[in-house]
Amino acid sequence: MSFFEVKNIYKSFGNAQILKGINFTLEKGEVVSIIGSSGSGKTTLLRCLNFLEFADMGTINIGGEEIYNAQKNYNDAELRANRLHFGLVFQSFNLFPQYSALKNVQLALDLQTKERLQKQKASKAELKEALAKNMQIATDLLEKVGLGNKIKNYPCELSGGQCQRVAIARALALKPEILCFDEPTSALDPELTGEVLRVIKDLRSAERGMVIVTHEMEFAREVSDKIIFMADGVIEEMGAPEQIFENPTRAKTKSFLKNYVHR
Ligand SMILES: Nc1ncnc2c1ncn2[C@@H]1O[C@H](COP(=O)(O)OP(=O)(O)O)[C@@H](O)[C@H]1O
Ligand SMILES: [Mg+2]
């Protein structure tokens, strides 16, 4: 049994079948990169894994526990609890413009703390102490992504690369076991991609697994234990980076990689 098991995921929008039976596994500490042409279903897959969409069929297991089964119904509380296993970093950062970098990172932690302490009928002093702790956690995370000197800045005062690093710190705040990235550098100027890719590379850790949708082939090759090549809603080919990049076996993989080199 693997730590993270994605089994037989199907998803349609209207009559269009977008995901047609996706199966893969991931261990804690491992990185899988998903590559493939635009429209092949990569974002839809990540959204199903994070319960931003609901797969029509299939199951998702973490640590031996079934956290999603398309045949079951989940209430809001269950969904929120299940979402906590995951963090997602979007292509377009999705930061709150009205909040500082620090507040962007701290926000979800604070909401969680307030809910927990309200249930426990905690005192104001206890709440204050817990929120101060959150601020320290958020500050440390921003340090970790190299933004210790920008915690008070607002998104509009930061470069795209810096915004994306805030978004990464935010995704880490609730300690997800599976951290997902959807083309984290696609919206960035080329000179800013390096700083974000370096941060992502440093996040490789025994504490979590990572699923990275990317068009950065060299990066994917360097950072990943496994590469998934998606085409038309299926995993066309999956394997070690050396195998996929040096000896792809499927015609579609070969053609995709060839186009990449020639771009
Ligand atoms: N909410 C939606 N409603 C209808 N069609 C969608 C929706 N989201 C994605 N699609 C379609 O699903 C297909 C796969 O999209 P997507 O998962 O974004 O692919 P990728 O990320 O690989 O480019 C596309 O044809 C897209 O138009
Ligand atoms: Mg996409």
mmCIF file of C-alpha atoms and ligand atoms in Angstrom:
data_model
loop_
_atom_site.group_PDB
_atom_site.id
_atom_site.type_symbol
_atom_site.label_atom_id
_atom_site.label_comp_id
_atom_site.label_asym_id
_atom_site.label_seq_id
_atom_site.Cartn_x
_atom_site.Cartn_y
_atom_site.Cartn_z
ATOM 1 C CA MET A 1 0.000 0.000 0.000
ATOM 2 C CA SER A 2 1.315 3.441 -0.924
ATOM 3 C CA PHE A 3 0.924 6.589 1.138
ATOM 4 C CA PHE A 4 -1.122 8.336 -1.541
ATOM 5 C CA GLU A 5 -3.273 6.294 -3.900
ATOM 6 C CA VAL A 6 -5.319 7.734 -6.736
ATOM 7 C CA LYS A 7 -7.547 5.078 -8.264
ATOM 8 C CA ASN A 8 -9.586 5.066 -11.423
ATOM 9 C CA ILE A 9 -10.496 8.773 -11.468
ATOM 10 C CA TYR A 10 -13.068 9.771 -14.120
ATOM 11 C CA LYS A 11 -14.389 13.271 -14.663
ATOM 12 C CA SER A 12 -16.738 14.726 -17.270
ATOM 13 C CA PHE A 13 -17.967 18.238 -17.870
ATOM 14 C CA GLY A 14 -21.338 17.873 -19.624
ATOM 15 C CA ASN A 15 -20.794 15.391 -22.423
ATOM 16 C CA ALA A 16 -17.057 15.879 -22.515
ATOM 17 C CA GLN A 17 -15.121 13.173 -20.726
ATOM 18 C CA ILE A 18 -11.960 14.900 -19.480
ATOM 19 C CA LEU A 19 -10.389 12.282 -17.195
ATOM 20 C CA LYS A 20 -10.689 8.671 -18.269
ATOM 21 C CA GLY A 21 -9.391 6.452 -15.495
ATOM 22 C CA ILE A 22 -6.367 7.995 -13.790
ATOM 23 C CA ASN A 23 -4.312 5.726 -11.532
ATOM 24 C CA PHE A 24 -1.090 6.532 -9.723
ATOM 25 C CA THR A 25 0.548 6.287 -6.330
ATOM 26 C CA LEU A 26 3.024 8.416 -4.427
ATOM 27 C CA GLU A 27 5.028 7.922 -1.263
ATOM 28 C CA LYS A 28 5.741 10.594 1.325
ATOM 29 C CA GLY A 29 8.994 12.260 0.379
ATOM 30 C CA GLU A 30 8.457 11.601 -3.333
ATOM 31 C CA VAL A 31 7.872 14.042 -6.157
ATOM 32 C CA VAL A 32 5.818 13.266 -9.251
ATOM 33 C CA SER A 33 5.696 15.686 -12.156
ATOM 34 C CA ILE A 34 2.822 15.680 -14.609
ATOM 35 C CA ILE A 35 3.582 16.809 -18.131
ATOM 36 C CA GLY A 36 1.428 16.921 -21.233
ATOM 37 C CA SER A 37 -0.140 19.189 -23.818
ATOM 38 C CA SER A 38 -2.582 21.908 -22.917
ATOM 39 C CA GLY A 39 -6.094 20.470 -22.627
ATOM 40 C CA SER A 40 -4.959 16.975 -21.629
ATOM 41 C CA GLY A 41 -6.674 17.252 -18.231
ATOM 42 C CA LYS A 42 -3.775 18.099 -15.885
ATOM 43 C CA THR A 43 -5.521 20.967 -14.085
ATOM 44 C CA THR A 44 -8.763 19.015 -13.842
ATOM 45 C CA LEU A 45 -6.879 16.160 -12.206
ATOM 46 C CA LEU A 46 -5.261 18.488 -9.632
ATOM 47 C CA ARG A 47 -8.638 20.089 -8.925
ATOM 48 C CA CYS A 48 -10.193 16.653 -8.347
ATOM 49 C CA LEU A 49 -7.329 15.754 -5.993
ATOM 50 C CA ASN A 50 -7.961 18.947 -3.994
ATOM 51 C CA PHE A 51 -11.767 18.606 -4.066
ATOM 52 C CA LEU A 52 -12.236 21.805 -6.021
ATOM 53 C CA GLU A 53 -13.967 19.466 -8.470
ATOM 54 C CA PHE A 54 -15.471 16.112 -7.661
ATOM 55 C CA ALA A 55 -14.496 13.071 -9.648
ATOM 56 C CA ASP A 56 -17.473 11.155 -11.080
ATOM 57 C CA MET A 57 -15.791 7.857 -10.353
ATOM 58 C CA GLY A 58 -12.782 6.669 -8.409
ATOM 59 C CA THR A 59 -11.219 6.839 -4.981
ATOM 60 C CA ILE A 60 -8.428 8.719 -3.233
ATOM 61 C CA ASN A 61 -6.561 7.241 -0.263
ATOM 62 C CA ILE A 62 -4.041 8.837 2.062
ATOM 63 C CA GLY A 63 -2.136 6.876 4.683
ATOM 64 C CA GLY A 64 -4.470 3.914 4.275
ATOM 65 C CA GLU A 65 -7.586 6.025 4.796
ATOM 66 C CA GLU A 66 -10.133 6.502 2.001
ATOM 67 C CA ILE A 67 -10.676 10.253 1.916
ATOM 68 C CA TYR A 68 -12.697 10.326 -1.289
ATOM 69 C CA ASN A 69 -14.993 7.861 -2.938
ATOM 70 C CA ALA A 70 -17.109 9.170 -5.811
ATOM 71 C CA GLN A 71 -19.983 6.946 -4.743
ATOM 72 C CA LYS A 72 -20.242 8.590 -1.334
ATOM 73 C CA ASN A 73 -21.586 11.978 -0.317
ATOM 74 C CA TYR A 74 -19.575 14.283 1.897
ATOM 75 C CA ASN A 75 -20.834 17.157 4.021
ATOM 76 C CA ASP A 76 -18.974 20.465 4.209
ATOM 77 C CA ALA A 77 -17.153 19.607 7.417
ATOM 78 C CA GLU A 78 -15.901 16.319 5.965
ATOM 79 C CA LEU A 79 -14.781 18.021 2.789
ATOM 80 C CA ARG A 80 -12.909 20.691 4.688
ATOM 81 C CA ALA A 81 -11.203 18.060 6.825
ATOM 82 C CA ASN A 82 -10.251 16.055 3.716
ATOM 83 C CA ARG A 83 -8.943 19.139 1.945
ATOM 84 C CA LEU A 84 -6.488 19.671 4.791
ATOM 85 C CA HIS A 85 -4.401 16.802 3.459
ATOM 86 C CA PHE A 86 -3.628 18.923 0.393
ATOM 87 C CA GLY A 87 -2.067 22.222 -0.507
ATOM 88 C CA LEU A 88 -2.410 23.730 -3.966
ATOM 89 C CA VAL A 89 -0.309 26.422 -5.599
ATOM 90 C CA PHE A 90 -1.993 27.968 -8.629
ATOM 91 C CA GLN A 91 -0.469 29.298 -11.796
ATOM 92 C CA SER A 92 -1.838 32.774 -11.060
ATOM 93 C CA PHE A 93 -0.904 32.911 -7.325
ATOM 94 C CA ASN A 94 -4.485 33.797 -6.181
ATOM 95 C CA LEU A 95 -3.241 35.955 -3.295
ATOM 96 C CA PHE A 96 -5.625 38.304 -1.512
ATOM 97 C CA PRO A 97 -4.608 41.749 -2.820
ATOM 98 C CA GLN A 98 -5.929 43.557 0.249
ATOM 99 C CA TYR A 99 -3.699 41.613 2.644
ATOM 100 C CA SER A 100 0.034 41.737 3.334
ATOM 101 C CA ALA A 101 2.261 38.773 2.515
ATOM 102 C CA LEU A 102 2.181 37.829 6.193
ATOM 103 C CA LYS A 103 -1.598 37.974 6.429
ATOM 104 C CA ASN A 104 -1.972 35.964 3.220
ATOM 105 C CA VAL A 105 0.088 33.174 4.786
ATOM 106 C CA GLN A 106 -1.472 33.463 8.228
ATOM 107 C CA LEU A 107 -5.121 33.711 7.225
ATOM 108 C CA ALA A 108 -6.070 30.029 6.987
ATOM 109 C CA LEU A 109 -4.163 29.247 10.178
ATOM 110 C CA ASP A 110 -6.015 31.999 12.029
ATOM 111 C CA LEU A 111 -9.413 30.815 10.798
ATOM 112 C CA GLN A 112 -8.595 27.312 11.947
ATOM 113 C CA THR A 113 -7.345 28.543 15.321
ATOM 114 C CA LYS A 114 -10.414 30.712 15.912
ATOM 115 C CA GLU A 115 -12.776 27.874 15.082
ATOM 116 C CA ARG A 116 -10.928 25.458 17.350
ATOM 117 C CA LEU A 117 -10.694 27.869 20.290
ATOM 118 C CA GLN A 118 -14.308 28.958 19.967
ATOM 119 C CA LYS A 119 -15.369 25.337 20.277
ATOM 120 C CA GLN A 120 -13.204 25.027 23.377
ATOM 121 C CA LYS A 121 -14.603 28.295 24.744
ATOM 122 C CA ALA A 122 -11.060 29.566 25.211
ATOM 123 C CA SER A 123 -10.306 32.923 26.829
ATOM 124 C CA LYS A 124 -9.273 36.062 24.927
ATOM 125 C CA ALA A 125 -5.753 35.703 26.265
ATOM 126 C CA GLU A 126 -5.503 32.157 24.937
ATOM 127 C CA LEU A 127 -6.731 33.309 21.552
ATOM 128 C CA LYS A 128 -4.213 36.139 21.495
ATOM 129 C CA GLU A 129 -1.396 33.768 22.324
ATOM 130 C CA ALA A 130 -2.448 31.286 19.640
ATOM 131 C CA LEU A 131 -2.671 34.025 16.995
ATOM 132 C CA ALA A 132 0.800 35.263 17.946
ATOM 133 C CA LYS A 133 2.070 31.732 17.420
ATOM 134 C CA ASN A 134 0.463 31.693 13.979
ATOM 135 C CA MET A 135 2.208 34.922 13.125
ATOM 136 C CA GLN A 136 5.510 33.326 14.043
ATOM 137 C CA ILE A 137 4.740 30.260 11.897
ATOM 138 C CA ALA A 138 3.823 32.511 8.941
ATOM 139 C CA THR A 139 6.946 34.626 9.416
ATOM 140 C CA ASP A 140 9.129 31.503 9.493
ATOM 141 C CA LEU A 141 7.500 30.204 6.310
ATOM 142 C CA LEU A 142 8.113 33.488 4.524
ATOM 143 C CA GLU A 143 11.744 33.319 5.672
ATOM 144 C CA LYS A 144 11.931 29.811 4.304
ATOM 145 C CA VAL A 145 10.886 30.994 0.827
ATOM 146 C CA GLY A 146 13.381 33.867 1.017
ATOM 147 C CA LEU A 147 10.909 36.655 1.812
ATOM 148 C CA GLY A 148 11.767 37.438 5.414
ATOM 149 C CA ASN A 149 12.210 41.083 4.442
ATOM 150 C CA LYS A 150 8.855 41.345 2.612
ATOM 151 C CA ILE A 151 6.366 40.146 5.186
ATOM 152 C CA LYS A 152 4.646 43.547 5.445
ATOM 153 C CA ASN A 153 4.434 44.099 1.696
ATOM 154 C CA TYR A 154 1.230 43.764 -0.310
ATOM 155 C CA PRO A 155 0.998 41.611 -3.447
ATOM 156 C CA CYS A 156 1.004 44.727 -5.667
ATOM 157 C CA GLU A 157 4.394 45.644 -4.177
ATOM 158 C CA LEU A 158 5.927 42.274 -5.025
ATOM 159 C CA SER A 159 7.237 40.758 -8.252
ATOM 160 C CA GLY A 160 5.471 37.762 -9.780
ATOM 161 C CA GLY A 161 8.186 35.460 -8.470
ATOM 162 C CA GLN A 162 7.824 36.899 -4.983
ATOM 163 C CA CYS A 163 4.021 36.579 -5.125
ATOM 164 C CA GLN A 164 4.360 32.951 -6.106
ATOM 165 C CA ARG A 165 6.741 32.365 -3.199
ATOM 166 C CA VAL A 166 4.147 33.910 -0.846
ATOM 167 C CA ALA A 167 1.571 31.541 -2.355
ATOM 168 C CA ILE A 168 3.910 28.615 -1.689
ATOM 169 C CA ALA A 169 4.398 29.711 1.935
ATOM 170 C CA ARG A 170 0.631 29.969 2.241
ATOM 171 C CA ALA A 171 0.149 26.463 0.867
ATOM 172 C CA LEU A 172 2.635 25.163 3.454
ATOM 173 C CA ALA A 173 0.945 26.856 6.408
ATOM 174 C CA LEU A 174 -1.517 24.067 7.148
ATOM 175 C CA LYS A 175 1.196 21.411 6.711
ATOM 176 C CA PRO A 176 -0.302 19.506 3.794
ATOM 177 C CA GLU A 177 0.820 15.930 3.293
ATOM 178 C CA ILE A 178 0.433 16.319 -0.462
ATOM 179 C CA LEU A 179 1.490 19.609 -1.996
ATOM 180 C CA CYS A 180 0.293 20.246 -5.550
ATOM 181 C CA PHE A 181 1.519 22.833 -8.033
ATOM 182 C CA ASP A 182 -0.311 23.775 -11.217
ATOM 183 C CA GLU A 183 2.242 25.249 -13.619
ATOM 184 C CA PRO A 184 3.734 27.392 -10.853
ATOM 185 C CA THR A 185 6.032 29.320 -13.180
ATOM 186 C CA SER A 186 3.865 29.692 -16.298
ATOM 187 C CA ALA A 187 2.673 33.193 -15.404
ATOM 188 C CA LEU A 188 6.190 34.450 -14.656
ATOM 189 C CA ASP A 189 8.732 36.286 -16.755
ATOM 190 C CA PRO A 190 11.510 33.855 -17.664
ATOM 191 C CA GLU A 191 14.045 35.576 -15.403
ATOM 192 C CA LEU A 192 11.794 34.947 -12.384
ATOM 193 C CA THR A 193 11.166 31.237 -12.889
ATOM 194 C CA GLY A 194 14.522 30.195 -11.386
ATOM 195 C CA GLU A 195 13.842 31.607 -7.925
ATOM 196 C CA VAL A 196 10.473 29.833 -7.722
ATOM 197 C CA LEU A 197 11.809 26.519 -9.019
ATOM 198 C CA ARG A 198 14.647 26.657 -6.458
ATOM 199 C CA VAL A 199 12.137 27.139 -3.640
ATOM 200 C CA ILE A 200 10.022 24.220 -4.894
ATOM 201 C CA LYS A 201 13.083 22.013 -5.145
ATOM 202 C CA ASP A 202 13.988 22.813 -1.533
ATOM 203 C CA LEU A 203 10.533 21.684 -0.398
ATOM 204 C CA ARG A 204 11.323 18.080 -1.182
ATOM 205 C CA SER A 205 11.011 16.549 2.223
ATOM 206 C CA ALA A 206 10.140 13.340 4.016
ATOM 207 C CA GLU A 207 7.174 15.205 5.493
ATOM 208 C CA ARG A 208 5.200 15.431 2.279
ATOM 209 C CA GLY A 209 4.667 14.235 -1.252
ATOM 210 C CA MET A 210 4.555 16.676 -4.149
ATOM 211 C CA VAL A 211 2.575 16.613 -7.397
ATOM 212 C CA ILE A 212 3.873 19.183 -9.867
ATOM 213 C CA VAL A 213 2.224 20.026 -13.170
ATOM 214 C CA THR A 214 4.903 21.766 -15.173
ATOM 215 C CA HIS A 215 6.220 22.635 -18.596
ATOM 216 C CA GLU A 216 9.752 23.016 -17.221
ATOM 217 C CA MET A 217 11.168 19.748 -18.506
ATOM 218 C CA GLU A 218 14.687 20.118 -17.131
ATOM 219 C CA PHE A 219 13.290 20.977 -13.731
ATOM 220 C CA ALA A 220 10.869 18.024 -13.833
ATOM 221 C CA ARG A 221 13.690 15.719 -14.733
ATOM 222 C CA GLU A 222 15.918 16.964 -11.952
ATOM 223 C CA VAL A 223 13.384 17.113 -9.122
ATOM 224 C CA SER A 224 11.064 14.144 -9.793
ATOM 225 C CA ASP A 225 11.073 10.520 -8.807
ATOM 226 C CA LYS A 226 8.399 9.805 -11.360
ATOM 227 C CA ILE A 227 7.039 11.473 -14.472
ATOM 228 C CA ILE A 228 3.457 11.152 -15.643
ATOM 229 C CA PHE A 229 2.775 12.032 -19.257
ATOM 230 C CA MET A 230 -0.912 12.797 -19.774
ATOM 231 C CA ALA A 231 -2.666 12.896 -23.122
ATOM 232 C CA ASP A 232 -6.408 13.142 -23.790
ATOM 233 C CA GLY A 233 -7.416 12.421 -20.207
ATOM 234 C CA VAL A 234 -5.332 9.301 -19.682
ATOM 235 C CA ILE A 235 -1.873 8.589 -18.334
ATOM 236 C CA GLU A 236 -0.254 7.733 -21.618
ATOM 237 C CA GLU A 237 3.086 6.886 -20.041
ATOM 238 C CA MET A 238 4.551 6.915 -16.542
ATOM 239 C CA GLY A 239 8.074 6.159 -15.389
ATOM 240 C CA ALA A 240 11.376 7.333 -14.001
ATOM 241 C CA PRO A 241 12.573 10.651 -15.449
ATOM 242 C CA GLU A 242 15.461 9.021 -17.340
ATOM 243 C CA GLN A 243 13.115 6.541 -18.963
ATOM 244 C CA ILE A 244 10.480 9.088 -19.988
ATOM 245 C CA PHE A 245 12.919 11.698 -21.254
ATOM 246 C CA GLU A 246 15.512 9.376 -22.820
ATOM 247 C CA ASN A 247 13.531 6.309 -23.819
ATOM 248 C CA PRO A 248 9.857 7.175 -24.150
ATOM 249 C CA THR A 249 7.982 4.154 -25.467
ATOM 250 C CA ARG A 250 4.696 5.695 -26.585
ATOM 251 C CA ALA A 251 4.318 7.557 -29.853
ATOM 252 C CA LYS A 252 2.449 10.431 -28.181
ATOM 253 C CA THR A 253 5.180 10.882 -25.564
ATOM 254 C CA LYS A 254 7.850 10.921 -28.247
ATOM 255 C CA SER A 255 5.979 13.462 -30.307
ATOM 256 C CA PHE A 256 5.249 15.700 -27.288
ATOM 257 C CA LEU A 257 8.875 15.722 -26.158
ATOM 258 C CA LYS A 258 10.149 16.277 -29.689
ATOM 259 C CA ASN A 259 7.939 19.337 -30.085
ATOM 260 C CA TYR A 260 9.248 20.598 -26.804
ATOM 261 C CA VAL A 261 12.865 20.397 -27.813
ATOM 262 C CA HIS A 262 12.114 22.185 -31.063
ATOM 263 C CA ARG A 263 10.170 25.031 -29.483
HETATM 264 N N1 LIG B 1 -15.186 23.736 -15.550
HETATM 265 C C1 LIG B 1 -15.104 23.237 -16.802
HETATM 266 N N2 LIG B 1 -16.186 23.140 -17.587
HETATM 267 C C2 LIG B 1 -16.107 22.605 -18.822
HETATM 268 N N3 LIG B 1 -14.958 22.167 -19.385
HETATM 269 C C3 LIG B 1 -13.840 22.260 -18.669
HETATM 270 C C4 LIG B 1 -13.831 22.802 -17.339
HETATM 271 N N4 LIG B 1 -12.567 22.750 -16.879
HETATM 272 C C5 LIG B 1 -11.816 22.219 -17.854
HETATM 273 N N5 LIG B 1 -12.567 21.917 -18.944
HETATM 274 C C6 LIG B 1 -12.087 21.302 -20.178
HETATM 275 O O1 LIG B 1 -11.351 20.151 -19.841
HETATM 276 C C7 LIG B 1 -10.270 19.974 -20.730
HETATM 277 C C8 LIG B 1 -8.997 19.811 -19.949
HETATM 278 O O2 LIG B 1 -8.678 21.029 -19.310
HETATM 279 P P1 LIG B 1 -7.551 21.177 -18.249
HETATM 280 O O3 LIG B 1 -7.747 20.173 -17.184
HETATM 281 O O4 LIG B 1 -7.507 22.599 -17.861
HETATM 282 O O5 LIG B 1 -6.265 20.769 -19.098
HETATM 283 P P2 LIG B 1 -4.731 21.161 -18.920
HETATM 284 O O6 LIG B 1 -4.549 21.677 -17.529
HETATM 285 O O7 LIG B 1 -4.001 19.889 -19.191
HETATM 286 O O8 LIG B 1 -4.444 22.189 -19.950
HETATM 287 C C9 LIG B 1 -10.269 21.171 -21.666
HETATM 288 O O9 LIG B 1 -10.874 20.788 -22.861
HETATM 289 C C10 LIG B 1 -11.114 22.179 -20.921
HETATM 290 O O10 LIG B 1 -11.766 23.034 -21.814
HETATM 291 MG MG MG B 2 -3.805 23.455 -16.816
#
